[in-house]
């Protein structure tokens, strides 16, 4: 009876663990399904360090259990003290040398990987190859800007990159400290206000296909009430498609609106929104002037405000009450007083901003 109960407990514990761990398995979000060179390196280091830790725990636990049983107080031997060993050279050497060896096994690959992951020489070469892709990432409360300095284009919230090659990043923040993290692909790295951080990532094509073409990006530094909602999406494309996207973005300039309702929306936009939001990916204003996400290609985005499913209903919900969707965000203005009709027009206009 007792044994049955214990088995049942063990079974339900494993069941719960399985359910819990099943949440870790999403290929677009999981560090346990590495999707590129950097993620692979970080994953191997994780496995190595975890194995060493488990080994140490197991050995210590075995010795502990042995000692507890072997030297427990026995009936009739209450006052017996086992042989006391002090200053045993052999033992002292063993338990000094073993941790040193373990630390070396951990340190050598870690230091090597650290230097390899920090090698950003190609991006800082003054005459860098035109094919070296560099993205300037700027983190803001609570949105992301992605600027491609070599192509003269800017986008936000959706990061587009070529697959199977190194993509280099310059990372800064414009208000408080954030952290740039694409769990399945690598990172994370802080974005600071007072210095620029640099690193590179590789987006594996096969892993991209497996993830359904989109990876999830996260802010990994507590930055305010909507920190957990400060998401972005990554769309890695084969090189040729990436080049085509860049070309389309460069040619997009200002959108031409023909639909009469959308036209009305454009007027509202030009009155209320354009002070902060640009709609052309070619935005030459200095970054202090770019106080809100660039909306070029807004209709092609993965999410509304980085988090809501991309549809008209959610766009209206966001326009009506940004504070309710993302507490503490900087989108404050008079559009909260727009009539339903005006909201419809603005929505129609925003949903017409296509690049692809
Ligand atoms: Cu930005 Cu957390």
Short mmCIF file of C-alpha atoms and ligand atoms in Angstrom, two decimals:
data_model
loop_
_atom_site.label_atom_id
_atom_site.label_comp_id
_atom_site.label_asym_id
_atom_site.label_seq_id
_atom_site.Cartn_x
_atom_site.Cartn_y
_atom_site.Cartn_z
CA UNK A 1 0.00 0.00 0.00
CA UNK A 2 2.69 2.43 1.08
CA UNK A 3 4.81 1.52 -1.91
CA UNK A 4 1.90 2.14 -4.26
CA UNK A 5 1.42 5.60 -2.78
CA UNK A 6 5.09 6.43 -3.22
CA UNK A 7 5.04 5.30 -6.85
CA UNK A 8 1.97 7.39 -7.50
CA UNK A 9 3.65 10.45 -6.00
CA UNK A 10 6.76 9.91 -8.08
CA UNK A 11 4.65 9.45 -11.17
CA UNK A 12 2.70 12.69 -10.67
CA UNK A 13 5.92 14.58 -9.90
CA UNK A 14 7.43 13.43 -13.19
CA UNK A 15 4.16 14.22 -14.96
CA UNK A 16 4.25 17.78 -13.65
CA UNK A 17 7.91 18.19 -14.55
CA UNK A 18 7.17 17.01 -18.08
CA UNK A 19 4.35 19.53 -18.43
CA UNK A 20 6.53 22.30 -17.04
CA UNK A 21 9.50 21.48 -19.26
CA UNK A 22 7.29 21.14 -22.33
CA UNK A 23 6.99 24.94 -22.19
CA UNK A 24 10.72 25.22 -22.86
CA UNK A 25 10.50 23.56 -26.24
CA UNK A 26 9.37 26.28 -28.64
CA UNK A 27 11.88 26.50 -31.52
CA UNK A 28 11.28 30.26 -31.96
CA UNK A 29 12.00 31.04 -28.31
CA UNK A 30 14.02 28.27 -26.70
CA UNK A 31 17.70 28.53 -25.78
CA UNK A 32 17.57 24.73 -25.65
CA UNK A 33 17.04 24.60 -29.43
CA UNK A 34 19.98 26.71 -30.60
CA UNK A 35 19.38 28.38 -33.96
CA UNK A 36 22.80 29.61 -35.02
CA UNK A 37 26.54 29.59 -34.35
CA UNK A 38 26.37 31.83 -31.27
CA UNK A 39 23.44 29.94 -29.77
CA UNK A 40 25.26 26.65 -30.41
CA UNK A 41 28.38 27.84 -28.61
CA UNK A 42 26.37 29.15 -25.68
CA UNK A 43 24.37 25.93 -25.54
CA UNK A 44 27.53 23.77 -25.48
CA UNK A 45 28.96 25.86 -22.64
CA UNK A 46 25.69 25.47 -20.79
CA UNK A 47 25.79 21.68 -21.22
CA UNK A 48 29.44 21.52 -20.15
CA UNK A 49 28.94 23.59 -17.00
CA UNK A 50 25.72 21.77 -16.10
CA UNK A 51 27.44 18.38 -16.54
CA UNK A 52 30.31 19.42 -14.28
CA UNK A 53 27.90 20.70 -11.65
CA UNK A 54 25.81 17.53 -11.78
CA UNK A 55 28.96 15.41 -11.51
CA UNK A 56 30.08 17.33 -8.41
CA UNK A 57 26.62 17.09 -6.82
CA UNK A 58 26.40 13.35 -7.47
CA UNK A 59 29.88 12.60 -6.09
CA UNK A 60 29.32 14.75 -3.00
CA UNK A 61 25.88 13.22 -2.43
CA UNK A 62 27.28 9.68 -2.66
CA UNK A 63 30.08 10.45 -0.22
CA UNK A 64 27.60 12.18 2.08
CA UNK A 65 25.22 9.22 2.15
CA UNK A 66 28.12 6.80 2.64
CA UNK A 67 29.46 8.80 5.59
CA UNK A 68 26.04 9.19 7.21
CA UNK A 69 25.47 5.42 7.09
CA UNK A 70 29.00 4.25 7.78
CA UNK A 71 29.63 6.55 10.76
CA UNK A 72 26.16 6.78 12.28
CA UNK A 73 25.78 6.31 16.00
CA UNK A 74 25.15 2.66 16.77
CA UNK A 75 23.49 1.04 19.74
CA UNK A 76 26.06 0.16 22.33
CA UNK A 77 28.69 2.36 20.70
CA UNK A 78 27.26 5.74 21.79
CA UNK A 79 30.58 7.03 23.04
CA UNK A 80 32.80 5.59 20.34
CA UNK A 81 34.61 8.24 18.28
CA UNK A 82 35.89 7.10 14.88
CA UNK A 83 39.54 7.54 13.99
CA UNK A 84 40.23 11.27 13.52
CA UNK A 85 42.14 12.18 10.37
CA UNK A 86 43.80 15.58 10.12
CA UNK A 87 46.30 16.97 7.69
CA UNK A 88 46.20 13.93 5.44
CA UNK A 89 48.39 15.00 2.52
CA UNK A 90 46.87 12.61 0.03
CA UNK A 91 43.31 13.79 0.77
CA UNK A 92 44.26 17.47 0.84
CA UNK A 93 45.92 17.18 -2.55
CA UNK A 94 43.00 15.25 -4.05
CA UNK A 95 40.35 17.77 -3.05
CA UNK A 96 42.47 20.69 -4.15
CA UNK A 97 43.53 19.28 -7.50
CA UNK A 98 40.11 17.95 -8.59
CA UNK A 99 38.36 21.36 -8.38
CA UNK A 100 41.31 22.97 -10.17
CA UNK A 101 40.99 20.48 -13.02
CA UNK A 102 37.22 20.98 -13.17
CA UNK A 103 37.64 24.77 -13.25
CA UNK A 104 40.20 24.47 -16.05
CA UNK A 105 37.87 22.25 -18.07
CA UNK A 106 35.22 24.93 -17.64
CA UNK A 107 37.46 27.97 -18.07
CA UNK A 108 39.36 27.12 -21.24
CA UNK A 109 36.33 26.77 -23.57
CA UNK A 110 34.49 29.62 -21.82
CA UNK A 111 37.34 32.10 -22.28
CA UNK A 112 37.89 30.93 -25.87
CA UNK A 113 34.18 31.36 -26.69
CA UNK A 114 34.08 34.75 -24.97
CA UNK A 115 36.84 36.07 -27.21
CA UNK A 116 35.31 34.52 -30.31
CA UNK A 117 31.87 35.99 -29.55
CA UNK A 118 33.40 39.40 -28.88
CA UNK A 119 35.28 39.53 -32.18
CA UNK A 120 33.65 42.45 -33.98
CA UNK A 121 36.68 43.55 -36.00
CA UNK A 122 34.97 43.26 -39.43
CA UNK A 123 32.22 45.72 -38.44
CA UNK A 124 34.69 48.31 -37.22
CA UNK A 125 36.88 48.14 -40.29
CA UNK A 126 36.68 51.57 -41.95
CA UNK A 127 36.67 49.97 -45.40
CA UNK A 128 34.36 47.18 -44.43
CA UNK A 129 32.97 44.94 -47.09
CA UNK A 130 29.64 46.15 -48.46
CA UNK A 131 28.21 42.73 -47.74
CA UNK A 132 28.94 42.96 -44.01
CA UNK A 133 25.52 43.51 -42.48
CA UNK A 134 25.52 45.97 -39.59
CA UNK A 135 22.42 46.89 -37.61
CA UNK A 136 22.22 49.75 -35.11
CA UNK A 137 19.84 48.69 -32.37
CA UNK A 138 18.32 51.40 -30.18
CA UNK A 139 16.20 50.31 -27.23
CA UNK A 140 13.48 52.60 -25.92
CA UNK A 141 10.68 52.42 -23.36
CA UNK A 142 9.13 49.99 -24.70
CA UNK A 143 10.07 49.57 -28.35
CA UNK A 144 13.05 48.74 -30.54
CA UNK A 145 14.54 50.64 -33.45
CA UNK A 146 16.65 48.91 -36.08
CA UNK A 147 18.75 51.11 -38.33
CA UNK A 148 20.80 49.79 -41.26
CA UNK A 149 23.49 52.50 -41.59
CA UNK A 150 24.96 51.06 -44.80
CA UNK A 151 21.58 51.00 -46.54
CA UNK A 152 20.16 54.26 -45.17
CA UNK A 153 16.96 52.65 -43.86
CA UNK A 154 15.27 52.41 -40.50
CA UNK A 155 12.61 50.08 -39.18
CA UNK A 156 11.23 49.19 -35.78
CA UNK A 157 9.84 46.23 -33.87
CA UNK A 158 10.53 43.71 -36.69
CA UNK A 159 14.21 43.02 -37.25
CA UNK A 160 14.99 41.69 -40.72
CA UNK A 161 18.33 39.94 -41.25
CA UNK A 162 20.00 37.60 -43.75
CA UNK A 163 20.45 33.93 -42.77
CA UNK A 164 23.64 31.83 -42.54
CA UNK A 165 26.04 34.75 -42.18
CA UNK A 166 27.33 36.96 -39.42
CA UNK A 167 25.13 39.94 -38.64
CA UNK A 168 26.83 42.63 -36.56
CA UNK A 169 25.07 44.80 -34.03
CA UNK A 170 25.75 48.20 -32.45
CA UNK A 171 23.56 48.45 -29.38
CA UNK A 172 22.48 51.50 -27.38
CA UNK A 173 19.53 52.65 -25.29
CA UNK A 174 17.96 56.08 -25.42
CA UNK A 175 16.39 56.27 -21.96
CA UNK A 176 17.15 53.54 -19.42
CA UNK A 177 19.16 50.33 -19.55
CA UNK A 178 17.56 47.52 -21.58
CA UNK A 179 18.96 44.22 -22.83
CA UNK A 180 18.78 42.72 -26.30
CA UNK A 181 18.00 39.02 -26.34
CA UNK A 182 16.89 36.57 -29.02
CA UNK A 183 16.77 33.45 -26.84
CA UNK A 184 16.96 30.90 -29.66
CA UNK A 185 19.72 32.71 -31.53
CA UNK A 186 21.96 34.21 -28.86
CA UNK A 187 22.70 37.08 -26.60
CA UNK A 188 21.89 38.64 -24.36
CA UNK A 189 23.72 41.92 -24.33
CA UNK A 190 22.90 45.12 -22.46
CA UNK A 191 21.89 48.26 -24.29
CA UNK A 192 23.23 51.24 -22.34
CA UNK A 193 22.74 54.98 -22.53
CA UNK A 194 26.39 55.90 -21.99
CA UNK A 195 28.25 53.44 -24.19
CA UNK A 196 27.82 51.36 -27.30
CA UNK A 197 27.98 47.57 -27.06
CA UNK A 198 28.78 45.42 -30.07
CA UNK A 199 28.36 41.75 -30.92
CA UNK A 200 27.37 39.45 -33.73
CA UNK A 201 24.83 36.69 -34.31
CA UNK A 202 24.20 34.06 -36.95
CA UNK A 203 20.64 33.08 -37.92
CA UNK A 204 20.59 29.52 -39.19
CA UNK A 205 18.31 28.98 -42.21
CA UNK A 206 17.16 25.47 -41.25
CA UNK A 207 16.38 26.56 -37.71
CA UNK A 208 14.51 29.56 -39.11
CA UNK A 209 12.33 27.25 -41.21
CA UNK A 210 11.71 25.08 -38.17
CA UNK A 211 10.70 28.13 -36.16
CA UNK A 212 8.20 29.14 -38.83
CA UNK A 213 10.27 32.03 -40.16
CA UNK A 214 10.11 34.20 -37.06
CA UNK A 215 12.14 34.29 -33.84
CA UNK A 216 10.99 36.04 -30.70
CA UNK A 217 13.14 38.80 -29.25
CA UNK A 218 12.94 40.03 -25.68
CA UNK A 219 14.10 42.80 -23.42
CA UNK A 220 16.08 41.04 -20.70
CA UNK A 221 16.69 43.90 -18.26
CA UNK A 222 14.00 45.09 -15.88
CA UNK A 223 13.27 48.55 -17.31
CA UNK A 224 9.81 49.56 -16.10
CA UNK A 225 6.19 48.47 -15.78
CA UNK A 226 6.01 47.15 -19.36
CA UNK A 227 9.40 45.42 -19.37
CA UNK A 228 7.78 42.04 -19.91
CA UNK A 229 5.88 43.47 -22.91
CA UNK A 230 8.97 44.90 -24.60
CA UNK A 231 9.09 42.28 -27.32
CA UNK A 232 10.32 42.35 -30.89
CA UNK A 233 10.30 39.83 -33.71
CA UNK A 234 13.10 38.69 -35.98
CA UNK A 235 12.53 37.66 -39.59
CA UNK A 236 15.67 36.06 -41.06
CA UNK A 237 15.58 35.80 -44.86
CA UNK A 238 17.84 34.08 -47.40
CA UNK A 239 20.43 36.58 -48.65
CA UNK A 240 18.71 37.25 -52.00
CA UNK A 241 15.36 37.93 -50.32
CA UNK A 242 17.05 40.13 -47.76
CA UNK A 243 18.66 42.20 -50.53
CA UNK A 244 15.26 42.51 -52.22
CA UNK A 245 13.73 43.70 -48.94
CA UNK A 246 16.45 46.32 -48.52
CA UNK A 247 15.86 47.57 -52.03
CA UNK A 248 12.11 47.81 -51.47
CA UNK A 249 12.67 49.69 -48.24
CA UNK A 250 15.05 52.13 -49.92
CA UNK A 251 12.50 52.84 -52.61
CA UNK A 252 9.50 52.99 -50.28
CA UNK A 253 9.84 56.70 -49.43
CA UNK A 254 6.47 58.18 -48.48
CA UNK A 255 3.44 55.96 -49.08
CA UNK A 256 0.83 57.03 -51.63
CA UNK A 257 -2.72 56.68 -50.35
CA UNK A 258 -5.67 56.43 -52.72
CA UNK A 259 -8.55 54.99 -50.71
CA UNK A 260 -10.76 57.89 -49.49
CA UNK A 261 -11.14 56.55 -45.94
CA UNK A 262 -7.41 55.88 -45.67
CA UNK A 263 -6.85 59.37 -47.07
CA UNK A 264 -8.90 60.80 -44.22
CA UNK A 265 -6.80 58.69 -41.86
CA UNK A 266 -3.66 60.12 -43.40
CA UNK A 267 -4.87 63.63 -42.61
CA UNK A 268 -5.45 62.69 -38.98
CA UNK A 269 -2.03 61.05 -38.90
CA UNK A 270 -0.35 64.11 -40.32
CA UNK A 271 -2.01 66.26 -37.68
CA UNK A 272 -1.58 64.08 -34.60
CA UNK A 273 1.07 61.43 -35.11
CA UNK A 274 3.72 62.51 -37.57
CA UNK A 275 5.54 64.66 -34.99
CA UNK A 276 6.88 61.42 -33.48
CA UNK A 277 6.25 58.66 -36.04
CA UNK A 278 7.87 58.61 -39.47
CA UNK A 279 6.24 56.53 -42.21
CA UNK A 280 9.23 56.48 -44.55
CA UNK A 281 12.07 54.02 -43.87
CA UNK A 282 14.47 56.69 -45.11
CA UNK A 283 14.50 58.94 -42.06
CA UNK A 284 17.42 61.34 -41.85
CA UNK A 285 16.45 62.99 -38.58
CA UNK A 286 18.92 62.59 -35.70
CA UNK A 287 18.04 59.82 -33.28
CA UNK A 288 16.91 62.20 -30.51
CA UNK A 289 14.17 63.36 -32.89
CA UNK A 290 13.06 59.80 -33.58
CA UNK A 291 11.01 59.51 -30.40
CA UNK A 292 8.58 56.80 -31.58
CA UNK A 293 8.69 53.69 -33.77
CA UNK A 294 9.13 54.22 -37.50
CA UNK A 295 5.93 52.93 -39.09
CA UNK A 296 7.18 52.14 -42.60
CA UNK A 297 5.76 48.78 -43.60
CA UNK A 298 3.50 48.80 -40.54
CA UNK A 299 0.92 46.61 -42.28
CA UNK A 300 3.54 43.87 -42.77
CA UNK A 301 4.47 43.71 -39.08
CA UNK A 302 4.12 40.64 -36.91
CA UNK A 303 2.43 42.36 -33.97
CA UNK A 304 0.62 45.52 -32.91
CA UNK A 305 2.72 47.42 -30.36
CA UNK A 306 5.11 44.45 -30.32
CA UNK A 307 2.71 42.16 -28.47
CA UNK A 308 -0.88 42.06 -29.78
CA UNK A 309 -1.94 39.91 -32.70
CA UNK A 310 -1.75 42.00 -35.86
CA UNK A 311 -5.32 42.92 -36.81
CA UNK A 312 -7.53 46.01 -37.08
CA UNK A 313 -9.37 45.33 -33.87
CA UNK A 314 -6.17 45.27 -31.83
CA UNK A 315 -4.82 48.33 -33.60
CA UNK A 316 -7.94 50.25 -32.55
CA UNK A 317 -7.64 48.91 -29.04
CA UNK A 318 -4.05 50.16 -28.92
CA UNK A 319 -4.89 53.58 -30.40
CA UNK A 320 -7.77 54.02 -27.98
CA UNK A 321 -5.89 53.06 -24.85
CA UNK A 322 -2.11 52.59 -25.16
CA UNK A 323 -1.71 52.82 -21.39
CA UNK A 324 -4.09 49.91 -20.91
CA UNK A 325 -2.10 47.74 -23.33
CA UNK A 326 1.41 48.73 -22.31
CA UNK A 327 1.50 50.55 -18.95
CA UNK A 328 4.01 53.38 -18.71
CA UNK A 329 4.64 53.68 -22.45
CA UNK A 330 5.42 57.05 -24.01
CA UNK A 331 2.54 57.14 -26.48
CA UNK A 332 0.51 59.92 -24.90
CA UNK A 333 -1.48 62.40 -26.93
CA UNK A 334 -4.87 63.50 -28.02
CA UNK A 335 -5.75 60.52 -30.22
CA UNK A 336 -7.49 59.05 -27.17
CA UNK A 337 -10.30 61.48 -27.95
CA UNK A 338 -10.73 60.37 -31.57
CA UNK A 339 -14.25 59.40 -32.63
CA UNK A 340 -14.99 55.86 -33.81
CA UNK A 341 -15.09 57.15 -37.37
CA UNK A 342 -11.70 58.83 -37.03
CA UNK A 343 -10.27 55.69 -35.42
CA UNK A 344 -11.52 53.62 -38.36
CA UNK A 345 -9.90 56.01 -40.81
CA UNK A 346 -6.59 56.05 -38.94
CA UNK A 347 -6.64 52.27 -38.73
CA UNK A 348 -7.32 51.98 -42.43
CA UNK A 349 -4.43 54.32 -43.19
CA UNK A 350 -1.96 52.50 -40.91
CA UNK A 351 -2.98 49.15 -42.36
CA UNK A 352 -2.19 50.48 -45.83
CA UNK A 353 1.47 51.13 -44.96
CA UNK A 354 3.00 48.25 -46.86
CA UNK A 355 6.52 47.79 -48.16
CA UNK A 356 6.36 44.17 -49.20
CU1 LIG B 1 13.39 47.20 -21.77
CU2 LIG B 1 13.10 45.57 -20.09
#
